[in-house]
Tab-separated table of C-alpha atoms in Angstrom:
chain	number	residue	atom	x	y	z
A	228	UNK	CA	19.501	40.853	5.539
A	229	UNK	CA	18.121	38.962	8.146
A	230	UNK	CA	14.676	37.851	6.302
A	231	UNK	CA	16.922	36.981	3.628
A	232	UNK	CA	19.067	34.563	5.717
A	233	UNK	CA	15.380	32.753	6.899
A	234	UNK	CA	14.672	32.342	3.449
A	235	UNK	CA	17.742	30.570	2.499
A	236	UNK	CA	17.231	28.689	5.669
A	237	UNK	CA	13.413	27.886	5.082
A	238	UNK	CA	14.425	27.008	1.117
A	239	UNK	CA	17.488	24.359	2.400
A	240	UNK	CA	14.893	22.592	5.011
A	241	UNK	CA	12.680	22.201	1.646
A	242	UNK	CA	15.632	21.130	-0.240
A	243	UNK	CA	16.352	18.314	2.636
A	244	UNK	CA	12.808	17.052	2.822
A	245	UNK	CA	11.872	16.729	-0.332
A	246	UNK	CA	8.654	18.236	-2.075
A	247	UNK	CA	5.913	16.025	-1.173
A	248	UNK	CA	4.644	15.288	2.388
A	249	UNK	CA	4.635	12.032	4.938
A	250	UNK	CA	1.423	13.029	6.329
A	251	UNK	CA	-0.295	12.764	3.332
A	252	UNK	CA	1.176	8.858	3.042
A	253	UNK	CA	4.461	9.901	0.252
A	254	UNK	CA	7.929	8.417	1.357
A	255	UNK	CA	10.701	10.494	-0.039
A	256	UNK	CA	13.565	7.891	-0.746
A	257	UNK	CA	17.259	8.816	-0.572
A	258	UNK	CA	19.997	6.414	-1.395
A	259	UNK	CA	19.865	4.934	2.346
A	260	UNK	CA	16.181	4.096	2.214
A	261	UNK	CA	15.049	2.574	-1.148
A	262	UNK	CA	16.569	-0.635	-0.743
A	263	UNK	CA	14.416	-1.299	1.787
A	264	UNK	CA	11.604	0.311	-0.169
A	265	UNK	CA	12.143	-2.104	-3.028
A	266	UNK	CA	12.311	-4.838	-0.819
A	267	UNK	CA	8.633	-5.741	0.234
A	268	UNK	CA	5.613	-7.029	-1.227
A	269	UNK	CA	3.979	-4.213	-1.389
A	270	UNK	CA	3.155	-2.650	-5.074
A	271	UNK	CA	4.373	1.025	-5.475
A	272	UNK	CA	4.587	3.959	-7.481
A	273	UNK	CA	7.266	6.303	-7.162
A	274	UNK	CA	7.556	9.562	-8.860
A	275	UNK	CA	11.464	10.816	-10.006
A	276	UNK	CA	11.301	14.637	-9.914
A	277	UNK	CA	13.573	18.014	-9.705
A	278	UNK	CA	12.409	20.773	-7.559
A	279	UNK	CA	12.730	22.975	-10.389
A	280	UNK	CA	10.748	21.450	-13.094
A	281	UNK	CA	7.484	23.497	-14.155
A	282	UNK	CA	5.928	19.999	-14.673
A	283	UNK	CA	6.712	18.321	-11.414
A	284	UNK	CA	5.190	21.535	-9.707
A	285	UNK	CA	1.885	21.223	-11.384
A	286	UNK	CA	1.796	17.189	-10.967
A	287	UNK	CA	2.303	17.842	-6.925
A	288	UNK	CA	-0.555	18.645	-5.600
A	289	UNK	CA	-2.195	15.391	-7.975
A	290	UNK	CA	0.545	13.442	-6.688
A	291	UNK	CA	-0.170	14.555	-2.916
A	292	UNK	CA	-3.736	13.317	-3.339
A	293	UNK	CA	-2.914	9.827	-4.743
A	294	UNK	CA	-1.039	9.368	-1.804
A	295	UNK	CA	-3.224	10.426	0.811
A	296	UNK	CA	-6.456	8.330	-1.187
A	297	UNK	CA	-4.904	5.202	-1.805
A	298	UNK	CA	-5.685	3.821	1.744
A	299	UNK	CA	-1.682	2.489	1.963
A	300	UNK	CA	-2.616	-0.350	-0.550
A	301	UNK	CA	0.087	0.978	-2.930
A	302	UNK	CA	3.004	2.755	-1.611
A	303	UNK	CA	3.417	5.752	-2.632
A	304	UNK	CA	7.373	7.131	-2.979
A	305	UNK	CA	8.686	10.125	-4.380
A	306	UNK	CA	12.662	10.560	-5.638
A	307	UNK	CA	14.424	14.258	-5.798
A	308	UNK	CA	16.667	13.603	-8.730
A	309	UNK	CA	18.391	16.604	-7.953
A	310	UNK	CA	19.217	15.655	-4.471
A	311	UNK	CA	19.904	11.764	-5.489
A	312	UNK	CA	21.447	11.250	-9.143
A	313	UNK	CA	22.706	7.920	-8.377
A	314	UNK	CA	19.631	6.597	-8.304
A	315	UNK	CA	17.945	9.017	-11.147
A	316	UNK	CA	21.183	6.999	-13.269
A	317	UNK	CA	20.157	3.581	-11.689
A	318	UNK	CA	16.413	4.320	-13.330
A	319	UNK	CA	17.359	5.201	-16.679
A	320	UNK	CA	16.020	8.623	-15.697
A	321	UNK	CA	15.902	11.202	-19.008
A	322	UNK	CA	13.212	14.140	-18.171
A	323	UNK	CA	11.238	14.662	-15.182
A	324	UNK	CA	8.334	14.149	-14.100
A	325	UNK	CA	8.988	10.010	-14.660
A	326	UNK	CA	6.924	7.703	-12.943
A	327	UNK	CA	7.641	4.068	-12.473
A	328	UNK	CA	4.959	1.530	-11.295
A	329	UNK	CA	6.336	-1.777	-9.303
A	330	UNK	CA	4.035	-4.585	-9.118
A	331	UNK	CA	2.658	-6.462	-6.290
A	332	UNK	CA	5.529	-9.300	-5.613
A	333	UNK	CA	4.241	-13.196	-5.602
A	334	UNK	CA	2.760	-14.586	-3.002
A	335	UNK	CA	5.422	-15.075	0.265
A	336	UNK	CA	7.798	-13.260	-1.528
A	337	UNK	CA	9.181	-9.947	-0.374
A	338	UNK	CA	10.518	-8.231	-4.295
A	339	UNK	CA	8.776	-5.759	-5.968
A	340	UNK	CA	8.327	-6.422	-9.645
A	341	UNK	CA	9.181	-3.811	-12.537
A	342	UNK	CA	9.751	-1.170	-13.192
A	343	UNK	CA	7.699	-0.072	-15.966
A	344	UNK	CA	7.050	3.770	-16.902
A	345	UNK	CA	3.848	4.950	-16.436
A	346	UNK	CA	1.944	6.533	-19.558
A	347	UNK	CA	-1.250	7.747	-18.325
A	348	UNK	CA	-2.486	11.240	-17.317
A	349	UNK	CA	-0.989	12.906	-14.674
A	350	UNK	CA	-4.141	13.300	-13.200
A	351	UNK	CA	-5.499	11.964	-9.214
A	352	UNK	CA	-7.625	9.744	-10.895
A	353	UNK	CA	-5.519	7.841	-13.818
A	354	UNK	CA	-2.271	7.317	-11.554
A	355	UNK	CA	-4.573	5.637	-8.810
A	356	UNK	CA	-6.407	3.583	-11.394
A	357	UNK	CA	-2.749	2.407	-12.590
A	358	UNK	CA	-1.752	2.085	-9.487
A	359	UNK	CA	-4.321	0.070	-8.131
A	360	UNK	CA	-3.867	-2.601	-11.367
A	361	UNK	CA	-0.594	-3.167	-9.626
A	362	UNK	CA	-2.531	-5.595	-7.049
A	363	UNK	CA	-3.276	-9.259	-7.666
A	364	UNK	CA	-5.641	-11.366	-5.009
A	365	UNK	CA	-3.957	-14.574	-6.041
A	366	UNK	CA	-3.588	-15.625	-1.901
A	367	UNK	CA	-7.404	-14.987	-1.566
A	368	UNK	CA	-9.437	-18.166	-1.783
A	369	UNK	CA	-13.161	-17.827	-2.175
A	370	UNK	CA	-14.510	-20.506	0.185
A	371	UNK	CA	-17.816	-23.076	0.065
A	372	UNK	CA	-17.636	-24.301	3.820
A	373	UNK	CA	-15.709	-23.142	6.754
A	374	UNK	CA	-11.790	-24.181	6.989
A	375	UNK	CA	-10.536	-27.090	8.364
A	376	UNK	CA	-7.494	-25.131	9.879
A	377	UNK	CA	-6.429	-23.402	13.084
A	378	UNK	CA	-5.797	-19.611	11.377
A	379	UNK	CA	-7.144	-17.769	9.176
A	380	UNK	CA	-8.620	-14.261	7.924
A	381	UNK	CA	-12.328	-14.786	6.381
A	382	UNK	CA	-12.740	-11.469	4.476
A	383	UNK	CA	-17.184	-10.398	4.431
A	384	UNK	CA	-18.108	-8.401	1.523
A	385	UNK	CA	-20.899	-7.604	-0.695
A	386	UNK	CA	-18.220	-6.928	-3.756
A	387	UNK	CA	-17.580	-9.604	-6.067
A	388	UNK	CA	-13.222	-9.558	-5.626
A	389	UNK	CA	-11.218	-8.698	-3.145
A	390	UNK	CA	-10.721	-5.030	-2.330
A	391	UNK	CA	-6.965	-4.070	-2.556
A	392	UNK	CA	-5.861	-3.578	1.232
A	393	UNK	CA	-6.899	-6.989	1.757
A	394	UNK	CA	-5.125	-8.326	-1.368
A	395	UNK	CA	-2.423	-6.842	-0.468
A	396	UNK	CA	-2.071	-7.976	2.991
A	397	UNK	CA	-2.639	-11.405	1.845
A	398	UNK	CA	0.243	-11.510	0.310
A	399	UNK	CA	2.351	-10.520	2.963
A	400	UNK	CA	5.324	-13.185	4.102
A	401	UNK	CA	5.108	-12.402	7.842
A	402	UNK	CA	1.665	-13.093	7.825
A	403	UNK	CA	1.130	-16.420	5.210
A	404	UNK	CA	3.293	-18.282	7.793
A	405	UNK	CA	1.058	-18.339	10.267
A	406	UNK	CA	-2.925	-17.134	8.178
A	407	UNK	CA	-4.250	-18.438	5.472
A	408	UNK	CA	-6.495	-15.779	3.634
A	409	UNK	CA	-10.174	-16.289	2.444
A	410	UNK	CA	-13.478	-14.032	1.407
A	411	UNK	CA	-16.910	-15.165	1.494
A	412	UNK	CA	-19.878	-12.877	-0.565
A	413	UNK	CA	-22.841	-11.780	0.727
A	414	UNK	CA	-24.871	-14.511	-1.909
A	415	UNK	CA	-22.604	-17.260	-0.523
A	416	UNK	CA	-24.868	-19.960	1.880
A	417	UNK	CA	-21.609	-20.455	3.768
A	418	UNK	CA	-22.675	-16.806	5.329
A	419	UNK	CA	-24.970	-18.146	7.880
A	420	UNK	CA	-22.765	-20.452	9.136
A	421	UNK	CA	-20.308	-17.892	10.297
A	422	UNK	CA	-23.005	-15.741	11.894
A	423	UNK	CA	-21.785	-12.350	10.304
A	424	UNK	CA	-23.027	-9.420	12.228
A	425	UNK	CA	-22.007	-6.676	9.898
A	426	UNK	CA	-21.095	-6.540	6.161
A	427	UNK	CA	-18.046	-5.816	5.440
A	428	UNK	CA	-16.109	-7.041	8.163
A	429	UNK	CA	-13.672	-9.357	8.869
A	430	UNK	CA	-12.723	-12.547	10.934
A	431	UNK	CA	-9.515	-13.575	12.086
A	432	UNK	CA	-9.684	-17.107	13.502
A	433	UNK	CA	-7.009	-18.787	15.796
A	434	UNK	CA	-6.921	-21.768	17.864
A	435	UNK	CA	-5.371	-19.954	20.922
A	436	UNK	CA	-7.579	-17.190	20.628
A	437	UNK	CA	-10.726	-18.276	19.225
A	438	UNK	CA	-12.843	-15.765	16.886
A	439	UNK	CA	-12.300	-11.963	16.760
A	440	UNK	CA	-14.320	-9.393	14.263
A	441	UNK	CA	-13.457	-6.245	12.545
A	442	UNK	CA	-16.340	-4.224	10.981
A	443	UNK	CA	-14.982	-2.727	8.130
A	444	UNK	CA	-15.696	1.458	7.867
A	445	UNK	CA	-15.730	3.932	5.538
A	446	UNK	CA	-11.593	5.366	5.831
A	447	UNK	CA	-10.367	1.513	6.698
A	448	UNK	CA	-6.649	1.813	5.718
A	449	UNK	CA	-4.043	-0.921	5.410
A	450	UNK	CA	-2.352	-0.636	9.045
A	451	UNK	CA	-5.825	-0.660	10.595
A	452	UNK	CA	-6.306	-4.054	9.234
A	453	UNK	CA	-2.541	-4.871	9.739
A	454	UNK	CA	-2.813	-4.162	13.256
A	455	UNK	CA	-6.001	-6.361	13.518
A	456	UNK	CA	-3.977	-8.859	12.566
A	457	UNK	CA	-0.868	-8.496	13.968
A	458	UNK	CA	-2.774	-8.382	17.534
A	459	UNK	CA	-3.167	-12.179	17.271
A	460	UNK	CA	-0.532	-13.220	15.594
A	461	UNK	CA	2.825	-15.144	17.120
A	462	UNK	CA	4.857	-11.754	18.638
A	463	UNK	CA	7.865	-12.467	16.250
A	464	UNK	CA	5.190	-11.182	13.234
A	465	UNK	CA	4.601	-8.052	12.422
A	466	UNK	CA	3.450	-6.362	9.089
A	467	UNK	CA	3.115	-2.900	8.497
């Protein structure tokens, strides 16, 4: 009787928390929380599910990978329809697994764009290539000579376009008040006159502070380079 009672227990704390897991970067969203999901300029993907469903079992541990990968470029949400049928209703939600990708919002502006079903595998690999089309660099400016500003970002890299983190931080509203956001190549002649150090890094340039560099490892995730630039900026900003 009692090890029955502990497994009701254990099965109503998994009911509560959802399937999927924070520390592997999913947000489970309840009716109190996805407003404020939605409401950012992030790009996300966000799986509607039922604990029950044969499929949504076999697309977890997929789904637990994409968000752990991703680096925090792309949010990565998960719904329990079960749980939450207002908002299953306020998706259009028919059959589970659904996904729905939002896209990155414009430049300064903090509203996701979307939804639109996904139709690719449910495999690691396909959801993070679709999710990864979500971004657009349209805030990163390739630059010829240094800027004739107080603050800015200069992204270093040997890749011809901006790598998503950055892309997405670019685009952030706290931060395009006070940064402007630029990338130099490797092949650029402007590289000399910046004295890089290490490729990739970056530079974050202020008039108060003067020059400070991040080298840019191997497992560099969106808050690392968030807090970089938070550090410096005006203590009203913050972007996480």
């Amino acid at each position: 009787m009692f090890r029955q009672i502990l497994l009701l227990l254990s099965l109503l704390v998994v009911s509560e928390a959802g399937m999927f897991s924070a520390k592997n970067g999913i947000t489970e969203l309840t009716p109190k929380t996805i407003k404020k999901f939605m409401a950012s300029h992030k790009p996300a993907i966000v799986l509607f599910y039922a604990p029950w469903c044969g499929h949504c079992k076999a697309i977890h541990p997929e789904y637990e990978k994409l968000g752990k990968k991703i680096g925090g470029a792309v949010r990565v949400a998960a719904v329990d329809c079960d749980q939450h049928k207002d908002i299953a209703a306020k998706y259009g939600i028919q059959g589970f697994p659904t996904l729905k990708l939002f896209g990155q919002a414009d430049v300064g502006k903090n509203k996701v764009k979307g939804p639109v079903d996904y139709q690719g595998e449910r495999k690691f690999g396909a959801m993070k290539n679709a999710a990864l089309n979500l971004v657009h660099s349209k805030n990163v400016k390739k630059i010829k000579e240094i800027p004739q500003e107080d603050n800015y970002v200069v992204l270093f890299t040997k890749k011809p376009k901006s790598p998503p983190i950055y892309s997405v931080l670019s685009g952030s509203p706290k931060l395009t008040k006070h940064f402007s956001f630029y990338m130099v190549k490797d092949t650029d002649k402007i590289k000399d006159e910046f004295e890089v150090e290490s490729w990739p890094s970056i530079l974050l340039r202020t008039k108060s502070g003067g020059d400070k560099w991040m080298p840019i490892e191997k497992g560099t995730v969106y808050k690392d380079i968030a807090t970089f630039i938070n550090d410096a900026a005006p203590t009203e900003t913050s972007d996480e």
